[in-house]
XYZ file of C-alpha atoms in Angstrom:
331
model
C 128.732 12.968 91.099
C 126.592 10.071 89.878
C 122.857 10.329 89.327
C 122.200 8.103 92.331
C 124.404 10.293 94.531
C 122.599 13.446 93.424
C 119.257 11.771 94.087
C 120.373 10.745 97.580
C 121.550 14.292 98.273
C 118.184 15.718 97.199
C 116.367 13.147 99.313
C 118.370 14.237 102.364
C 117.182 17.833 102.083
C 114.996 18.728 105.046
C 112.397 21.449 104.373
C 113.114 24.597 106.354
C 109.781 24.534 108.157
C 110.677 21.078 109.481
C 113.958 22.453 110.847
C 112.056 24.990 112.937
C 111.573 22.852 116.093
C 115.287 22.006 116.184
C 116.230 25.656 115.679
C 114.010 26.739 118.578
C 115.517 23.956 120.695
C 119.028 25.263 119.969
C 120.136 22.483 117.640
C 123.486 23.528 116.161
C 123.073 21.736 112.836
C 119.567 23.120 112.303
C 120.747 26.645 113.170
C 123.665 26.399 110.747
C 121.445 25.105 107.945
C 118.843 27.809 108.485
C 121.460 30.574 108.426
C 122.907 29.118 105.208
C 119.472 29.166 103.586
C 118.825 32.726 104.715
C 122.204 33.792 103.342
C 121.536 32.039 100.025
C 118.091 33.626 99.781
C 116.145 30.369 99.439
C 112.476 31.178 98.765
C 111.608 27.852 100.401
C 112.960 29.168 103.721
C 110.799 32.308 103.840
C 107.940 30.688 105.787
C 110.292 29.282 108.413
C 112.178 32.587 108.718
C 108.904 34.449 109.207
C 107.994 32.053 112.010
C 111.446 32.366 113.544
C 111.056 36.146 113.613
C 107.958 35.749 115.798
C 110.076 33.853 118.354
C 112.882 36.450 118.369
C 113.159 39.845 120.052
C 114.531 38.756 123.426
C 118.303 38.860 122.848
C 120.694 41.702 123.574
C 122.343 42.555 120.249
C 125.802 44.103 120.521
C 127.556 45.698 117.543
C 131.356 45.814 117.487
C 132.693 48.258 114.917
C 135.748 50.365 114.230
C 138.401 51.025 111.642
C 140.395 48.121 110.142
C 143.327 47.040 112.269
C 141.731 47.990 115.577
C 141.532 44.352 116.695
C 137.787 43.713 116.551
C 138.042 39.944 116.078
C 140.448 39.558 118.987
C 138.153 41.659 121.159
C 135.142 39.529 120.230
C 137.077 36.392 121.172
C 137.838 37.898 124.581
C 134.205 38.936 125.071
C 133.000 35.430 124.193
C 135.079 34.040 127.044
C 134.028 36.805 129.464
C 130.292 36.400 128.829
C 130.479 32.606 128.749
C 132.247 32.557 132.119
C 129.138 34.253 133.544
C 126.889 31.596 132.036
C 125.724 33.434 128.930
C 124.982 31.592 125.694
C 126.894 33.749 123.203
C 126.208 34.039 119.484
C 128.469 35.838 117.018
C 127.889 36.957 113.446
C 131.208 38.081 111.971
C 130.718 39.960 108.710
C 133.700 39.534 106.409
C 134.543 41.251 103.140
C 133.685 39.132 100.115
C 136.404 37.310 98.258
C 136.951 38.968 94.861
C 137.355 35.490 93.356
C 134.679 33.258 94.905
C 132.302 35.879 96.302
C 132.350 34.069 99.643
C 133.609 35.273 102.999
C 137.291 35.540 103.758
C 137.090 33.494 106.941
C 139.703 35.280 109.019
C 137.229 36.063 111.786
C 136.114 32.457 112.208
C 139.730 31.285 112.376
C 140.542 33.826 115.105
C 137.449 33.031 117.168
C 137.334 29.250 116.765
C 139.264 28.419 119.931
C 137.140 30.755 122.069
C 133.926 29.469 120.529
C 134.799 25.783 121.022
C 135.877 26.218 124.616
C 132.748 28.237 125.492
C 130.194 26.474 123.273
C 129.461 29.758 121.536
C 128.040 29.849 118.021
C 130.207 31.797 115.560
C 129.284 32.347 111.938
C 131.117 34.338 109.279
C 129.061 35.958 106.529
C 130.200 37.575 103.298
C 129.071 41.099 102.494
C 128.566 40.045 98.841
C 128.838 43.645 97.760
C 126.400 45.000 100.353
C 127.569 48.381 101.659
C 127.348 49.685 105.207
C 129.450 47.080 107.008
C 126.833 44.309 107.221
C 125.702 41.458 105.005
C 122.137 41.582 103.642
C 121.110 38.499 105.619
C 122.887 39.485 108.847
C 119.683 40.356 110.685
C 117.975 37.131 109.639
C 120.935 35.246 111.107
C 120.529 37.286 114.292
C 116.827 36.333 114.389
C 117.758 32.647 114.144
C 120.256 32.853 117.013
C 117.819 34.965 119.041
C 115.002 32.429 118.624
C 117.449 29.654 119.535
C 118.126 31.261 122.911
C 121.447 33.027 122.331
C 122.095 36.291 124.166
C 124.101 38.404 123.831
C 124.466 38.184 120.070
C 127.543 40.024 118.863
C 127.716 41.456 115.337
C 131.255 42.212 114.240
C 131.225 44.505 111.218
C 133.671 44.581 108.325
C 135.531 47.694 109.377
C 135.052 49.864 106.317
C 135.328 53.207 108.057
C 133.233 56.197 107.046
C 130.210 54.346 105.640
C 130.051 51.731 108.370
C 127.057 53.004 110.296
C 124.417 50.447 109.325
C 125.176 48.566 112.530
C 123.457 51.409 114.430
C 120.100 50.179 113.157
C 120.967 46.520 113.742
C 122.135 46.481 117.372
C 121.038 47.738 120.781
C 124.532 48.522 122.061
C 127.307 49.853 119.821
C 130.937 49.406 120.877
C 133.368 51.447 118.783
C 136.898 50.082 119.010
C 139.881 52.341 118.415
C 143.524 51.388 118.354
C 146.467 53.507 119.492
C 149.217 54.256 117.040
C 147.087 54.170 113.883
C 147.766 57.808 113.102
C 145.883 60.977 113.903
C 144.104 60.846 117.265
C 140.996 62.360 115.664
C 140.777 59.620 113.045
C 137.572 58.397 114.692
C 135.856 61.658 113.764
C 137.164 61.440 110.205
C 135.833 57.901 109.988
C 132.366 59.169 110.871
C 131.743 56.566 113.547
C 132.575 58.395 116.782
C 129.055 59.678 117.333
C 127.401 56.259 117.020
C 129.170 54.790 120.060
C 127.394 53.742 123.223
C 130.751 52.544 124.532
C 134.248 53.439 123.395
C 136.986 50.844 123.769
C 140.671 51.444 123.093
C 142.524 48.258 122.269
C 146.123 47.335 123.095
C 146.039 49.354 126.305
C 149.554 48.179 127.164
C 151.001 50.215 124.289
C 152.558 53.574 125.255
C 150.313 55.408 122.778
C 147.107 54.150 124.430
C 146.744 56.867 127.140
C 146.912 59.605 124.482
C 144.153 57.940 122.460
C 141.992 57.553 125.581
C 142.534 61.220 126.472
C 141.723 62.320 122.918
C 138.460 60.375 122.927
C 137.468 61.753 126.317
C 138.222 65.253 125.052
C 135.987 64.707 122.038
C 133.218 63.473 124.334
C 133.552 66.663 126.403
C 133.155 68.692 123.208
C 129.771 67.088 122.637
C 130.629 64.902 119.647
C 128.867 61.877 121.112
C 125.221 60.867 121.388
C 123.068 63.364 123.213
C 119.644 63.298 124.779
C 119.758 59.631 125.787
C 120.681 59.954 129.453
C 123.660 57.691 128.832
C 127.258 58.925 128.939
C 129.417 56.661 126.751
C 132.422 55.468 128.754
C 135.928 55.254 127.280
C 137.580 52.002 128.326
C 141.159 50.948 127.533
C 141.367 47.162 127.157
C 143.779 44.430 126.151
C 142.146 41.556 124.300
C 145.313 39.466 124.437
C 145.988 39.699 128.175
C 142.320 40.103 129.100
C 143.037 43.308 130.994
C 139.803 45.248 131.704
C 137.744 43.029 129.400
C 135.525 42.373 132.424
C 134.902 46.116 132.739
C 133.864 46.282 129.099
C 131.520 43.316 129.566
C 129.970 45.021 132.595
C 129.563 48.300 130.680
C 127.727 46.436 127.910
C 125.427 44.951 130.551
C 124.816 48.345 132.168
C 123.856 49.845 128.827
C 121.369 47.025 128.210
C 119.837 47.706 131.622
C 119.737 51.440 130.864
C 117.866 50.840 127.604
C 115.207 48.763 129.329
C 114.806 51.020 132.366
C 114.753 54.308 130.438
C 112.280 53.176 127.806
C 114.829 53.810 125.057
C 114.769 50.122 124.115
C 111.315 50.470 122.537
C 112.533 53.430 120.507
C 115.536 51.518 119.240
C 113.414 48.488 118.399
C 111.128 50.719 116.370
C 114.066 52.190 114.480
C 115.491 48.727 113.808
C 112.129 47.529 112.485
C 111.749 50.555 110.240
C 115.192 50.001 108.767
C 114.472 46.342 108.098
C 111.233 47.119 106.280
C 112.869 49.757 104.087
C 115.916 47.574 103.472
C 113.732 44.668 102.396
C 111.743 46.977 100.128
C 114.939 48.174 98.440
C 116.053 44.576 97.966
C 112.705 43.603 96.424
C 112.861 46.601 94.090
C 116.324 45.482 92.998
C 115.057 41.971 92.345
C 112.182 43.427 90.329
C 114.637 45.332 88.158
C 116.855 42.270 87.752
C 113.872 40.298 86.477
C 113.252 42.928 83.773
C 116.692 42.854 82.196
C 115.591 43.687 78.657
C 113.149 46.354 79.804
C 115.799 47.861 82.068
C 118.334 48.006 79.249
C 115.801 49.744 77.014
C 115.161 52.356 79.692
C 118.885 52.820 80.272
C 119.413 53.484 76.588
C 116.487 55.930 76.557
C 118.087 57.826 79.460
C 121.484 57.769 77.719
C 119.850 59.201 74.574
C 118.122 61.879 76.683
C 114.756 60.628 75.396
C 113.625 60.012 78.983
C 114.783 61.342 82.314
C 115.845 58.918 85.084
C 112.822 59.685 87.292
C 110.326 58.736 84.596
C 112.363 55.622 83.748
C 112.323 54.494 87.369
C 108.582 55.089 87.696
C 107.830 53.100 84.567
C 110.001 50.192 85.708
C 108.108 50.165 88.999
C 104.785 50.127 87.188
C 103.749 53.501 88.524
C 102.098 56.312 86.560
C 104.077 56.513 83.332
C 103.938 60.286 83.389
C 104.839 60.571 87.064
C 107.974 62.460 87.966
C 109.842 62.292 91.245
C 110.365 65.761 92.619
């Protein structure tokens, strides 16, 4: 690229704060640029993102999770069409595993959903986890804020599908749909995966398969044994669906809507919002601590060596790196 081309490219850069009016007006290009800047961690975008957050908080956020192979992307595509047919402006954040070569997202989700998104004018964005554990990308919730402020609702978060550790979506969404697939092995795999109890709604994909009724029965049996959420006044339904044929997708859409109404009418919505806010504050604090350590590479290495040599214990090393009392110890 020539010097003149690079200069023209720099001149075309629009400050994030100037993108704000277009984002709030639902401008697709402005939304895409703002999400890219949030994902890249541009310091320049922090003021605009803070302002966007003030305009968010109205959307219904729906988390779609489940073990790999359950058909989450196909289900999301079907839900896009179902919600859009009722006049909803649907946003989707599909969190993909990072490529081991480029570090970017493996864009399988966007490929699967592109037809549904184009036909329904939905906004679909894939995001790489970039090593972040828990099934979500670090900037997922900032992307949700952007879509929320732009007037999208519901906003669907499709998680990676990592199994046992994939529970971070609980603190990112109002309604959690756990998708199971028949024929993937043991009918109690959902319990082994550690995600059964987080469900507000259970969906069983590929309901036309002969194994589907057994999976539905197994899930209902687990619910009867009290392995689901308790004390919320909501009984999670178990719904067999077919994302390919569209069978009972409407029932799932309606169940998602009923749960949203339940949250608002019961007062549980405020509790969930509080939990989501708490998680975001603590998550941001952890990220800032990590950045602080990364900026002290030499100092960190010295402390690591001191811990290796048993000259200092890890608690004291951590306190010193944080600038706390040098003699403090974490109990």
